[in-house]
XYZ file of C-alpha atoms in Angstrom:
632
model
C -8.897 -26.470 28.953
C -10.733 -29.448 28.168
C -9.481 -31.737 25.044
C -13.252 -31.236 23.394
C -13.150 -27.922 23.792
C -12.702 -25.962 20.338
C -9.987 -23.330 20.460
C -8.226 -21.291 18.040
C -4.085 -21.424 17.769
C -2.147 -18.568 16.388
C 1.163 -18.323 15.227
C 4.086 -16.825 12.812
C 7.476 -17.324 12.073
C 10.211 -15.455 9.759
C 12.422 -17.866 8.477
C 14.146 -19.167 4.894
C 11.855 -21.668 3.437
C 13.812 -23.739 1.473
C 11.252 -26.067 -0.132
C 7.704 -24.053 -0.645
C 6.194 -27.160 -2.287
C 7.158 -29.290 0.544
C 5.658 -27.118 3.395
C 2.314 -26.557 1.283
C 2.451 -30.503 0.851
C 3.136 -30.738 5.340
C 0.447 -28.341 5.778
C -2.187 -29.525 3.379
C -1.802 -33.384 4.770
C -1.621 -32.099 8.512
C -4.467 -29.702 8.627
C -6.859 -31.734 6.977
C -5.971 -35.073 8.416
C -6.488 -33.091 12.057
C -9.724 -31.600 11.297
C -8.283 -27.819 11.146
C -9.638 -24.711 9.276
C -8.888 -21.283 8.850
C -5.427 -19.773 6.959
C -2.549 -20.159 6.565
C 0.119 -17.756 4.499
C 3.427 -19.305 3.201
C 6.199 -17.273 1.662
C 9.688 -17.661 0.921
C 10.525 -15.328 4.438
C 8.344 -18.021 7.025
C 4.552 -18.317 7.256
C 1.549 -16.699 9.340
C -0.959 -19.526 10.185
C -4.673 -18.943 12.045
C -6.319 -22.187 12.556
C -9.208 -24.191 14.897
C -10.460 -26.947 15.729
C -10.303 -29.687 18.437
C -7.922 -28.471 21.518
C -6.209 -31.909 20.884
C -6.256 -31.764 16.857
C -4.519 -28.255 17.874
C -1.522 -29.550 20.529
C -0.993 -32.467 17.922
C -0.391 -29.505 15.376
C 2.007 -27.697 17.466
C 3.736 -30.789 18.036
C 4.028 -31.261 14.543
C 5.384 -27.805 13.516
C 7.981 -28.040 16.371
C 9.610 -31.515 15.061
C 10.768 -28.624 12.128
C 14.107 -27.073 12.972
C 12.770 -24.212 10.725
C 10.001 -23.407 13.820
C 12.504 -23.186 16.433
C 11.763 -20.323 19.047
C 7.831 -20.122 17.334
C 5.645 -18.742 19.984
C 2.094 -20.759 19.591
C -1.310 -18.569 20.869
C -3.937 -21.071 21.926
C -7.222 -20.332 23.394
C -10.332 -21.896 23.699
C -13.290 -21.024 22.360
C -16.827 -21.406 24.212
C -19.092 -18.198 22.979
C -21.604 -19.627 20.011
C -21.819 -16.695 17.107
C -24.694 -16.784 14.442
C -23.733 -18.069 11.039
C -24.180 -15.538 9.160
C -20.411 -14.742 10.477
C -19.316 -17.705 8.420
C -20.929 -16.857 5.182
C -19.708 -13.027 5.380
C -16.067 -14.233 5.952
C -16.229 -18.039 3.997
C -14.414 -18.948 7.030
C -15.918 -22.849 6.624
C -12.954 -24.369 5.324
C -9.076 -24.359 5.205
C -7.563 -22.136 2.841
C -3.282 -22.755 2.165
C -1.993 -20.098 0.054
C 1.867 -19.184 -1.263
C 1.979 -15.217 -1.325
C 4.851 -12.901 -1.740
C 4.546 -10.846 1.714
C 2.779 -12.474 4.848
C 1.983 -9.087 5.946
C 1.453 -6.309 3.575
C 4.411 -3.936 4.868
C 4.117 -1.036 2.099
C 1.203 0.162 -0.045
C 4.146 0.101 -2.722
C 3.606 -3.377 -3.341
C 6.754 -3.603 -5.633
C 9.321 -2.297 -3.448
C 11.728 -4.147 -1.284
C 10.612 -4.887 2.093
C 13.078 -4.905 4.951
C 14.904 -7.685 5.945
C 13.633 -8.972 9.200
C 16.663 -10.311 10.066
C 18.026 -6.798 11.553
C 14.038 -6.570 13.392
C 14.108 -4.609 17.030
C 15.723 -6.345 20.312
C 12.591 -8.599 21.324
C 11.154 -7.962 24.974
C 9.293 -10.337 26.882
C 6.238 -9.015 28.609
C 8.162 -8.849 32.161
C 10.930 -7.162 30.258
C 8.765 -4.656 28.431
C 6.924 -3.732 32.009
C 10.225 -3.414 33.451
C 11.179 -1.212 31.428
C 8.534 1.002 31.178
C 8.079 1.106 35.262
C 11.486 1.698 35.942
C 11.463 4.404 33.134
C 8.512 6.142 34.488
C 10.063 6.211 38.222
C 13.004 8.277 36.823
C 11.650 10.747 35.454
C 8.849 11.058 37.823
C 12.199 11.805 40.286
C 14.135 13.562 37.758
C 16.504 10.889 35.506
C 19.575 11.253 33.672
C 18.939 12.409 29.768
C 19.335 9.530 28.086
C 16.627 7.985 30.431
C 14.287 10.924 28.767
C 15.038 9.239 25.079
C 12.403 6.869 25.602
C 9.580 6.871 23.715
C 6.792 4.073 22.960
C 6.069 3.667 19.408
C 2.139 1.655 18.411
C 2.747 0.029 15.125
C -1.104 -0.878 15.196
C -4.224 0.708 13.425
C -6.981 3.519 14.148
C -9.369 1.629 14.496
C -7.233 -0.565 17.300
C -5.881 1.937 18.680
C -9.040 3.804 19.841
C -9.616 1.643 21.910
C -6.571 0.336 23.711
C -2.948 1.457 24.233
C -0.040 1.181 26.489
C -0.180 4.548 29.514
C 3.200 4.627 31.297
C 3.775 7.832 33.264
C 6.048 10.660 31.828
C 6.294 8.042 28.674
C 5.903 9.544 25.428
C 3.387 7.174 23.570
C 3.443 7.836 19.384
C 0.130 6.901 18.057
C 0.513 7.110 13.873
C -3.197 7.420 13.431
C -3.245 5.063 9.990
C -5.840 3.774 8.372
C -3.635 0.230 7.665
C -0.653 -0.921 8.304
C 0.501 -0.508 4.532
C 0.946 3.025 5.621
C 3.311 2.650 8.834
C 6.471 3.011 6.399
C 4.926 6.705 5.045
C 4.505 7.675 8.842
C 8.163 6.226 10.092
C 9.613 8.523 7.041
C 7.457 11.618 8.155
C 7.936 11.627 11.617
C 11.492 9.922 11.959
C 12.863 12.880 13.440
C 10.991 11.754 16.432
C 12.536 8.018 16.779
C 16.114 9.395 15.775
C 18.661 9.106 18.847
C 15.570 7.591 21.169
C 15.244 4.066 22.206
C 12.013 2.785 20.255
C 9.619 0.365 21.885
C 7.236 -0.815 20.111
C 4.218 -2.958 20.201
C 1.315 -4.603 18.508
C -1.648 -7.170 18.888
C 0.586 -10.171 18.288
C 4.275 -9.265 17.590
C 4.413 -9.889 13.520
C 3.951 -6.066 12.491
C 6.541 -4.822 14.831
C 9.114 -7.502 13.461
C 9.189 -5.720 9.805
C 8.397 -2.053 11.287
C 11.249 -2.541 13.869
C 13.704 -3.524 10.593
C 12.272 -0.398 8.781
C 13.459 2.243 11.308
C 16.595 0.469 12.110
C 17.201 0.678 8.291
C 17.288 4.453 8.558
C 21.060 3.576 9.893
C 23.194 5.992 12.455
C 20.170 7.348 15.354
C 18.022 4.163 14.490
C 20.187 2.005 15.753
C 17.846 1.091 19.712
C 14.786 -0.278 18.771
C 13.362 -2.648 21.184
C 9.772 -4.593 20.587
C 7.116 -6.142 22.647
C 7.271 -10.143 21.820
C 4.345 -11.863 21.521
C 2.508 -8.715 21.518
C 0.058 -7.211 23.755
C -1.719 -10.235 23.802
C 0.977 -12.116 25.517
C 1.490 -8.625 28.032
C -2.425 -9.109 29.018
C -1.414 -12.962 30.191
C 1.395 -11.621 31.821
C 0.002 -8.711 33.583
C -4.567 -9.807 33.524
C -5.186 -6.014 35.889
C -3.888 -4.409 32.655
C -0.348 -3.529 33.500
C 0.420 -0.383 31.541
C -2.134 -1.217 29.139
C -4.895 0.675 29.184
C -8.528 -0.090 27.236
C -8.999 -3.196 25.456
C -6.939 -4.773 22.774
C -8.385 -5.438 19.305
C -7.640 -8.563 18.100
C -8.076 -10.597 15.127
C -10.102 -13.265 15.501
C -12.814 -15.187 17.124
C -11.100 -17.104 19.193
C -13.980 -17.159 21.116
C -16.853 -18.456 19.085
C -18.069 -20.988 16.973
C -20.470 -20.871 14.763
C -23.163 -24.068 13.406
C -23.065 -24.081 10.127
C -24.508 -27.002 7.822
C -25.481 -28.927 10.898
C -21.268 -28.957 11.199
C -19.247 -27.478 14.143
C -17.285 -24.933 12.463
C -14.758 -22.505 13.819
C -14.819 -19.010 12.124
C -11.351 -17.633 12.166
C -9.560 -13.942 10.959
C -6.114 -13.095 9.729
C -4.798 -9.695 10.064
C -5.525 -8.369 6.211
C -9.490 -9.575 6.722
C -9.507 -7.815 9.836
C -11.384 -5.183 8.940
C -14.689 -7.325 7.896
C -14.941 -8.238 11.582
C -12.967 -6.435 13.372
C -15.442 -5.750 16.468
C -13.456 -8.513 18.463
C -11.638 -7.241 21.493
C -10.321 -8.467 24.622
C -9.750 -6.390 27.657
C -8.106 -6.773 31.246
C -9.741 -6.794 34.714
C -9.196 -2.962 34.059
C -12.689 -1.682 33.015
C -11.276 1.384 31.762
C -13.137 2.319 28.251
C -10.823 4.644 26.118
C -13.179 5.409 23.400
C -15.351 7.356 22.608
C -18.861 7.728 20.331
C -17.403 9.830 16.715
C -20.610 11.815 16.761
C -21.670 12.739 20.781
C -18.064 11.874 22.531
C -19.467 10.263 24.878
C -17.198 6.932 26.669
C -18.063 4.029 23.960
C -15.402 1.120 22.986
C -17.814 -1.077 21.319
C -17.427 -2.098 17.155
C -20.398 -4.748 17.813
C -22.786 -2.682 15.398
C -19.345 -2.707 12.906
C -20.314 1.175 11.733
C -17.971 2.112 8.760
C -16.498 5.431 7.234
C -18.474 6.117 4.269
C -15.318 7.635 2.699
C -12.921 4.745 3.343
C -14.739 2.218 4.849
C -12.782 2.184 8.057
C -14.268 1.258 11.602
C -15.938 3.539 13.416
C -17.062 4.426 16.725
C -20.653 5.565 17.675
C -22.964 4.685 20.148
C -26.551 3.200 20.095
C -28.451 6.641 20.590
C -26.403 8.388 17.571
C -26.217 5.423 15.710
C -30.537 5.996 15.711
C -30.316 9.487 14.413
C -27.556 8.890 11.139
C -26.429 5.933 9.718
C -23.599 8.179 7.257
C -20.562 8.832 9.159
C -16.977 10.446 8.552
C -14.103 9.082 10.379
C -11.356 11.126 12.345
C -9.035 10.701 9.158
C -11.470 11.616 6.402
C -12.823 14.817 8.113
C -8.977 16.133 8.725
C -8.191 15.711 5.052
C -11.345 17.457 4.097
C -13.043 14.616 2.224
C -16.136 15.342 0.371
C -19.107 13.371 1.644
C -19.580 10.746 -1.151
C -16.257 11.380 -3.326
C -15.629 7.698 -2.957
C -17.984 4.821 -3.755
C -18.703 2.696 -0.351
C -17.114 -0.417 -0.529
C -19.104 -3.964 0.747
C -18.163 -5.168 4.705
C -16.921 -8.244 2.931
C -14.696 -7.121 0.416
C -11.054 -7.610 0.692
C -8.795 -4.794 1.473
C -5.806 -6.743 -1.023
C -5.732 -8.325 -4.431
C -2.848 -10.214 -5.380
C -1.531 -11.258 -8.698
C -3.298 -14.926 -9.634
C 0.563 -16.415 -10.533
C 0.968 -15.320 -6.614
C -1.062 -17.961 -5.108
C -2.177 -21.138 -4.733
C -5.039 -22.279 -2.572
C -6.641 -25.749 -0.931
C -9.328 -25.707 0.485
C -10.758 -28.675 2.556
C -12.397 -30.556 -0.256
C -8.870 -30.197 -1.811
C -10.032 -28.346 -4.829
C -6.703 -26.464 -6.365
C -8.117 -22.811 -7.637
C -5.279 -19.938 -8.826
C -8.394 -17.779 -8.974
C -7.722 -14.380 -7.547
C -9.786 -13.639 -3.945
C -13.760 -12.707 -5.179
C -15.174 -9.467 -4.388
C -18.232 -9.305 -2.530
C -20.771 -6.509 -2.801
C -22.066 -4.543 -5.995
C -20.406 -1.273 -5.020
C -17.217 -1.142 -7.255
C -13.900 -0.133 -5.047
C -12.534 3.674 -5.776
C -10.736 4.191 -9.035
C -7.445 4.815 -9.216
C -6.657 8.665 -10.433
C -3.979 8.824 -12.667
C -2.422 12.192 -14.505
C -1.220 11.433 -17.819
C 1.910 13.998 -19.436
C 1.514 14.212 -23.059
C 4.857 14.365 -24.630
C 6.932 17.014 -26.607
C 4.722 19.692 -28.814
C 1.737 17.985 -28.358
C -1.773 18.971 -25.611
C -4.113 17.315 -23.396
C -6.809 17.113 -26.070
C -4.247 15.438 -28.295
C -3.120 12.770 -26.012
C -6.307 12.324 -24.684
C -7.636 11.274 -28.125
C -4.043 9.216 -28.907
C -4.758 7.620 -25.627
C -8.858 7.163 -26.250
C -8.099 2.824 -26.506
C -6.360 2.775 -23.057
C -8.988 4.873 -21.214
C -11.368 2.765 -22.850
C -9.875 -0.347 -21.235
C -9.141 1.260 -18.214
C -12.592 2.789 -17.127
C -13.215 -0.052 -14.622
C -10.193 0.421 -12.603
C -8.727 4.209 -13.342
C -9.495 7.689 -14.340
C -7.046 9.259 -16.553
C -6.798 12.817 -16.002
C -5.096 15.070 -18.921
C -3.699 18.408 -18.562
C -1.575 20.731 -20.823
C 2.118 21.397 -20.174
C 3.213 24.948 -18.911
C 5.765 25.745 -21.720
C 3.533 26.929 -24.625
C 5.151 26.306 -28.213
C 5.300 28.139 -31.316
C 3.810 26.901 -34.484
C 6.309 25.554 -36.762
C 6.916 23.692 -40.085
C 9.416 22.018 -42.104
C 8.935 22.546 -45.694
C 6.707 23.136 -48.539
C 5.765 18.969 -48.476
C 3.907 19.243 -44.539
C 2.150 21.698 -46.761
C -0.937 19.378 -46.801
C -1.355 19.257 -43.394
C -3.927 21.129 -42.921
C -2.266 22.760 -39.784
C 0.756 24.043 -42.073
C 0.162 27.072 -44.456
C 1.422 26.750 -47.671
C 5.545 27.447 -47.839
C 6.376 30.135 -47.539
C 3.273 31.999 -45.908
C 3.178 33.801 -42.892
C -0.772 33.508 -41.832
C -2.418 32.804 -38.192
C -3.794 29.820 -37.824
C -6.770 27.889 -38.204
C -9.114 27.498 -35.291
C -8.727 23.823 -35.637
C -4.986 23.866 -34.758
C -4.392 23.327 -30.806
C -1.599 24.928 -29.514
C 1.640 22.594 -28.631
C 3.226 22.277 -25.458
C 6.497 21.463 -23.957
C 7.420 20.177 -20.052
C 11.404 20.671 -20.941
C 12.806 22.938 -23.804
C 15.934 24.544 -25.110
C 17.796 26.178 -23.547
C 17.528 28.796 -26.004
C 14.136 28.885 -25.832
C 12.591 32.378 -25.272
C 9.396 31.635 -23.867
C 7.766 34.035 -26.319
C 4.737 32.329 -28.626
C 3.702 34.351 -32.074
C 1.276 33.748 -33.747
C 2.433 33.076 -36.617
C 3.935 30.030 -38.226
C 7.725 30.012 -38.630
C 9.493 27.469 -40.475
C 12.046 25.448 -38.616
C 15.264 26.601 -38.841
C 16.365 22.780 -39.141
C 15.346 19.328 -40.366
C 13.049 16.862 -37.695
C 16.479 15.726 -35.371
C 15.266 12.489 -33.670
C 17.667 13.488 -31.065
C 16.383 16.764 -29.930
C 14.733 15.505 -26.978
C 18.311 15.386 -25.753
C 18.535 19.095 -26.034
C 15.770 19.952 -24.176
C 16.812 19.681 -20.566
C 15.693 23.461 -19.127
C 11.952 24.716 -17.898
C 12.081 22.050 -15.527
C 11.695 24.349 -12.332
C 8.350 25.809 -14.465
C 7.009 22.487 -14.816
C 7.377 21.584 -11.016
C 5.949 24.795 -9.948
C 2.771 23.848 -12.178
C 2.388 20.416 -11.256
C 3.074 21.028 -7.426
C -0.311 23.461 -8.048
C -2.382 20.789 -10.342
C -1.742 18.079 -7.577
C -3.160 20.813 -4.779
C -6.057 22.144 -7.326
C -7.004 18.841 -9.173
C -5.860 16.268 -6.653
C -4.996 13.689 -5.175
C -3.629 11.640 -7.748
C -2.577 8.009 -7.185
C -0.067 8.045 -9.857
C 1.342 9.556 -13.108
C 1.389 8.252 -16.422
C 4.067 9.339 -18.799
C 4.431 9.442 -22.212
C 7.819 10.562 -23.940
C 9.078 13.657 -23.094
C 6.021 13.381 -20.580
C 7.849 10.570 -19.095
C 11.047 11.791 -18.629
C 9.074 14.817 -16.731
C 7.583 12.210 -14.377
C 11.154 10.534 -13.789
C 12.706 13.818 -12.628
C 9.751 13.563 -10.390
C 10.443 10.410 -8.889
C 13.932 11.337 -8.453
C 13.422 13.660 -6.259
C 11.985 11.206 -3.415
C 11.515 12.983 -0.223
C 11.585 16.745 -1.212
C 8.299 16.488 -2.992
C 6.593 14.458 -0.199
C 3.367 16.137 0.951
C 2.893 18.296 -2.502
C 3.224 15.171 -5.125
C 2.840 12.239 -3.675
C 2.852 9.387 -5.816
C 2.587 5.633 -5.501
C 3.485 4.862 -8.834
C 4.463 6.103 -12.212
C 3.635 4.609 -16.022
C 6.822 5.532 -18.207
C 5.777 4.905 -21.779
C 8.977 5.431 -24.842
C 10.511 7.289 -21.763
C 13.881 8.631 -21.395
C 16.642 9.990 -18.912
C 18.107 13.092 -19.176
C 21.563 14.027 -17.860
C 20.496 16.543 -15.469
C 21.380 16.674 -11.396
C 17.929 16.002 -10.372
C 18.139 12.750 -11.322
C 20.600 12.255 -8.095
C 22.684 9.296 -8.303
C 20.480 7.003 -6.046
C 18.577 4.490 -7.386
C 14.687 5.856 -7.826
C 12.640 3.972 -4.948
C 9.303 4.464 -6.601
C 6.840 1.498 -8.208
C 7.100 2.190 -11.996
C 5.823 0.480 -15.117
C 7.938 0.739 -18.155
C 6.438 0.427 -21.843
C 8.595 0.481 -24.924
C 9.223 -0.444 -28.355
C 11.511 -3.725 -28.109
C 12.847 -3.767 -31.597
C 15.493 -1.065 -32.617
C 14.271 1.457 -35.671
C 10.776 0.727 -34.620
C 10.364 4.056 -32.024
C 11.939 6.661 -34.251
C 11.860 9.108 -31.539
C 13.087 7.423 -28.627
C 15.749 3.931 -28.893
C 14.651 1.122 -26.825
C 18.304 1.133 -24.964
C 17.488 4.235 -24.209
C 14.198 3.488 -22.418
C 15.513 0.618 -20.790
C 18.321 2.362 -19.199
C 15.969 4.603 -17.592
C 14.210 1.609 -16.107
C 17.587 0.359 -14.578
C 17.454 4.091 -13.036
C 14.561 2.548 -10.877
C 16.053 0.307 -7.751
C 15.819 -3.397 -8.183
C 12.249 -5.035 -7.591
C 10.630 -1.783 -8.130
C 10.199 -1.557 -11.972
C 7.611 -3.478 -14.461
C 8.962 -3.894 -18.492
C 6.697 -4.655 -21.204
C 8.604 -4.472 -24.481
C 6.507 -4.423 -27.516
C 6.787 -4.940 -31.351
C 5.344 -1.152 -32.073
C 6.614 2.483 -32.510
C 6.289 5.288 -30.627
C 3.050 4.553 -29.064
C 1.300 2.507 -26.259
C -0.195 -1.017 -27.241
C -3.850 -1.779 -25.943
C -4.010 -5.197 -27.423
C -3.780 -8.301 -25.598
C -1.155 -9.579 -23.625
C 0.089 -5.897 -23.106
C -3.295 -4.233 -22.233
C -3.587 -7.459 -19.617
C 0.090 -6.487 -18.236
C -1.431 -2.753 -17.743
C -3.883 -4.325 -15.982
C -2.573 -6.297 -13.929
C 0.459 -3.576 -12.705
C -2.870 -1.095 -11.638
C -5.062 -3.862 -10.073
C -1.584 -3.748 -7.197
C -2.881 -0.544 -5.623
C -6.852 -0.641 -5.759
């Protein structure tokens, strides 16, 4: 490669960053003092850097990076880059400058974005490409000849995309290759905990593009414990196999990758290079590089016919993922449904289209900090290109103890209000119908309440109340009539109300297949603790209420063996009165020990200075906010 030449250089490492500030300061001087732009991703667990330039502004980089014990073992991708693009590639991806930002995760591991990742220090056994080969040759040749059983446990596992996938992926004979079929990689974990009774007691190998998803992946099945234990992964990635083995090896197809690391672009009257890092994928992601194998393994979504090429970038107009489909179909339609979106049954035009150029993550402004070449600091959040707003989130909202859905709705009226650009709250009633009650001759003027002692039905205007948990001497029976209470209010009853819990499930189990999907569940009271119970029971409700987070507003904890004795894994907001005496109904120790219920990193507080209600007023309506925004 010749020093002019412009290339692009690829590279990641997980690894304890002691000093953030002083690694942002190394990178900042390095990369601009060498010419360099593209990304690069710090975190306290290592960095994920894609960067061009120069061939020799590039080696001096790498030589830089290496004099840091923390880079020890870092494998550096360089290529050239010769093929001229248009510019119009830089101004879709504002690839024209360096961007250095400080984020939480350097790859997005779970659409839970509040949960624990795994640690990648117990990652899969890494394989180099001869290994890997080796492997998979010597694997195929037994059982082609009849091998012993634990030679039969093999199975290949592609942590990759759909959309990569499609066109490319390992072939070894009488090797089982799992393809998860996901639309990101944010939803590998869901898959792993799906299907893991197909990895348990096999030896996992697994590969990607460039090594970095397998390295958290590989850590999240060999969490799983006893059966998890051989995972093995493909380092370097299939990029690195393709060097190793240029016919193809036991790849077969092309491989997707995720960049243009061969191109430039003139932009300004400037040599630029136009790079791409794994989460902006998607806006170009019609980059691929294949093997002297001219195998293609995909094929047109419309006709069938053999295509492999994303050049025309068609998308889902569901979810916006790539598509295939050839020039003659893509004449005839220019509306198409992917694989995923017609086996879930998706109604054409249920979600908004989203803009090629918008990205697929926003993260919280106090996550980042960015330079870009003209070393301008901005904490802004990432823009959003397009004028087609993203899908909403869908949220169903549990009123709390005798109350409705029309009389939450209305309580809640401010917070839909303020919510209507990023979620749709969806009310419903709960299944355990009350009876109408009073306490004395003083509720007398409401006008709900008949004068004391009167026994009349009542007025159209009064809704009937609702209950998700009641007594246990409850009889299920509704007159009616009003009754007075047998007792004065008890602030404490909610205690006492721990049955009709198997009711409730049943119904909600049949609103989430009816009135679904729903992204999350918002909670108030005893309409909180209901949503708890739900949380706590994980795994056994997966596939009939799935939910990526919950809102727990004046919620509470009941003592009641669903609850298990795990900590909950699911994200969860918690909103509650902070003062004692100010929520009459429910203490604030009492709603903060059901946040502790929640596992560590996976719960939100905001403590406020009200009663028994949620705030909409700023800074808690902007904490709201900011919680959603996570999981558009």
């Amino acid at each position: 490669m010749s020093k002019d030449e412009y290339g692009v250089l690829l590279y990641y490492k997980f690894a304890s960053i002691p000093d953030l500030n002083s690694l942002f300061s190394f990178y900042h001087s390095n990369c601009n003092s060498l010419g360099l732009l593209g990304r690069v991703r710090l975190s306290p667990n290592g960095v994920n850097v894609t960067v061009g330039g120069l061939l020799s502004a590039l080696e001096k980089h790498i030589e830089a990076v290496k004099s840091n014990s923390l880079f020890q073992g870092t494998d550096f991708k360089l290529a050239s880059s010769h093929h001229p693009l248009n510019d119009k590639v830089a101004v879709e991806c504002g690839f024209t400058s360096l961007s250095i930002r400080v984020v939480k995760e350097l790859v997005t591991f779970s659409s839970y974005p509040l949960l624990n990742p795994p640690e990648v220090s117990n990652a899969g056994r890494h394989l180099s490409a001869a290994e890997f080969h080796s492997v998979l040759q010597s694997a195929g040749q037994l059982m082609k000849n009849g091998s012993p059983t634990d030679d039969k446990q093999l199975v290949l596992l592609d942590a990759r995309n759909l959309y990569e996938t499609r066109i490319g992926k390992f072939h070894a004979p009488s090797v089982e290759t799992l393809d998860p079929g996901i639309r990101q990689y944010s939803d590998l974990p869901s898959w792993i905990d799906d299907n893991s009774e197909l990895l348990r007691g096999k030896h996992v190998f697994m590969y990607c593009t460039g090594g970095i998803r397998c390295e958290m992946a590989s850590a999240y099945i060999r969490s799983k414990g006893a059966g998890f234990e051989n995972v093995f992964q493909l380092y370097g990635g299939i990029q690195r196999y393709l060097e190793q083995f240029p016919d193809g090896g036991f790849f077969r197809g092309k491989n997707f990758v995720f960049d243009h690391r061969y191109g430039f672009v003139v932009c300004q009257h400037v040599i630029v290079k136009t790079l791409l890092i794994s989460y902006l994928l998607i806006t170009l992601g019609w980059i691929s590089v294949g093997s002297s194998d001219t195998s293609i393994m995909g094929a047109c979504l419309i006709c069938g016919s053999s295509y492999d090429n994303y050049s025309s970038r068609c998308r889902c107009t569901h979810c916006r993922i790539l598509v295939l489909v050839c020039d003659s179909c893509q004449i005839n339609s220019d509306a198409y449904v992917c694989e995923l979106c017609q086996k879930h049954r998706m109604d054409f035009g249920s979600i908004p289209s989203v803009e090629d150029g918008e990205l697929a993550t926003v993260l919280d402004k106090n996550d980042l900090k960015t330079v870009c070449s003209d070393s301008k600091i901005s904490s802004q959040l990432p823009s959003r290109n397009g004028n087609a707003a993203p899908r909403k989130l869908r949220i169903l909202c549990l009123h709390g103890f005798r109350q409705n859905a029309s009389s939450f709705k209305g309580r809640s009226a401010s917070l839909a209000k303020k919510l209507k650009s990023i979620a749709e709250l969806v009310f419903i009633d709960a299944p355990h119908e009350l009876p109408f009650i009073y306490q004395s001759c003083t509720e007398a003027k409401n006008s709900c309440a008949p004068p004391s002692g009167q026994h009349a039905p009542p007025p159209e205007n009064c809704k009937r109340k609702y209950a998700w948990l009641v007594a246990s001497d409850f009889g299920g029976k509704v007159e009616a009539d009003w009754k007075i209470a047998n007792q004065p209010f008890d602030p404490l009853q909610y205690q006492g109300q721990t049955d009709g819990f198997d009711v409730s499930l049943a119904y909600l189990k049949k609103m989430f297949s009816e009135q679904g999907p729903f992204d999350g569940i918002l909670g108030f009271s005893q309409g909180a603790a209901m949503a708890a119970l739900l949380c706590a029971q994980g795994d056994k409700l997966k596939g009939e209420i799935d939910l990526r987070f919950v809102i727990l507003c004046s919620g509470f904890a009941l003592p009641l063996a669903d609850f298990g004795q795990k900590p909950i894994n699911c994200p969860s907001l918690h909103i509650f009165g902070s003062d004692p005496g100010k929520d009459r109904q429910i203490t604030s120790h009492t709603s903060r020990y059901l946040a502790s219920r929640f596992e560590d990193g996976c719960s939100v507080i905001i403590e406020h200075e009200f009663g028994h209600i949620i705030p909409t007023r700023s800074p808690y309506m902007d904490n709201i906010k900011d919680f959603l925004r996570r999981f558009l």
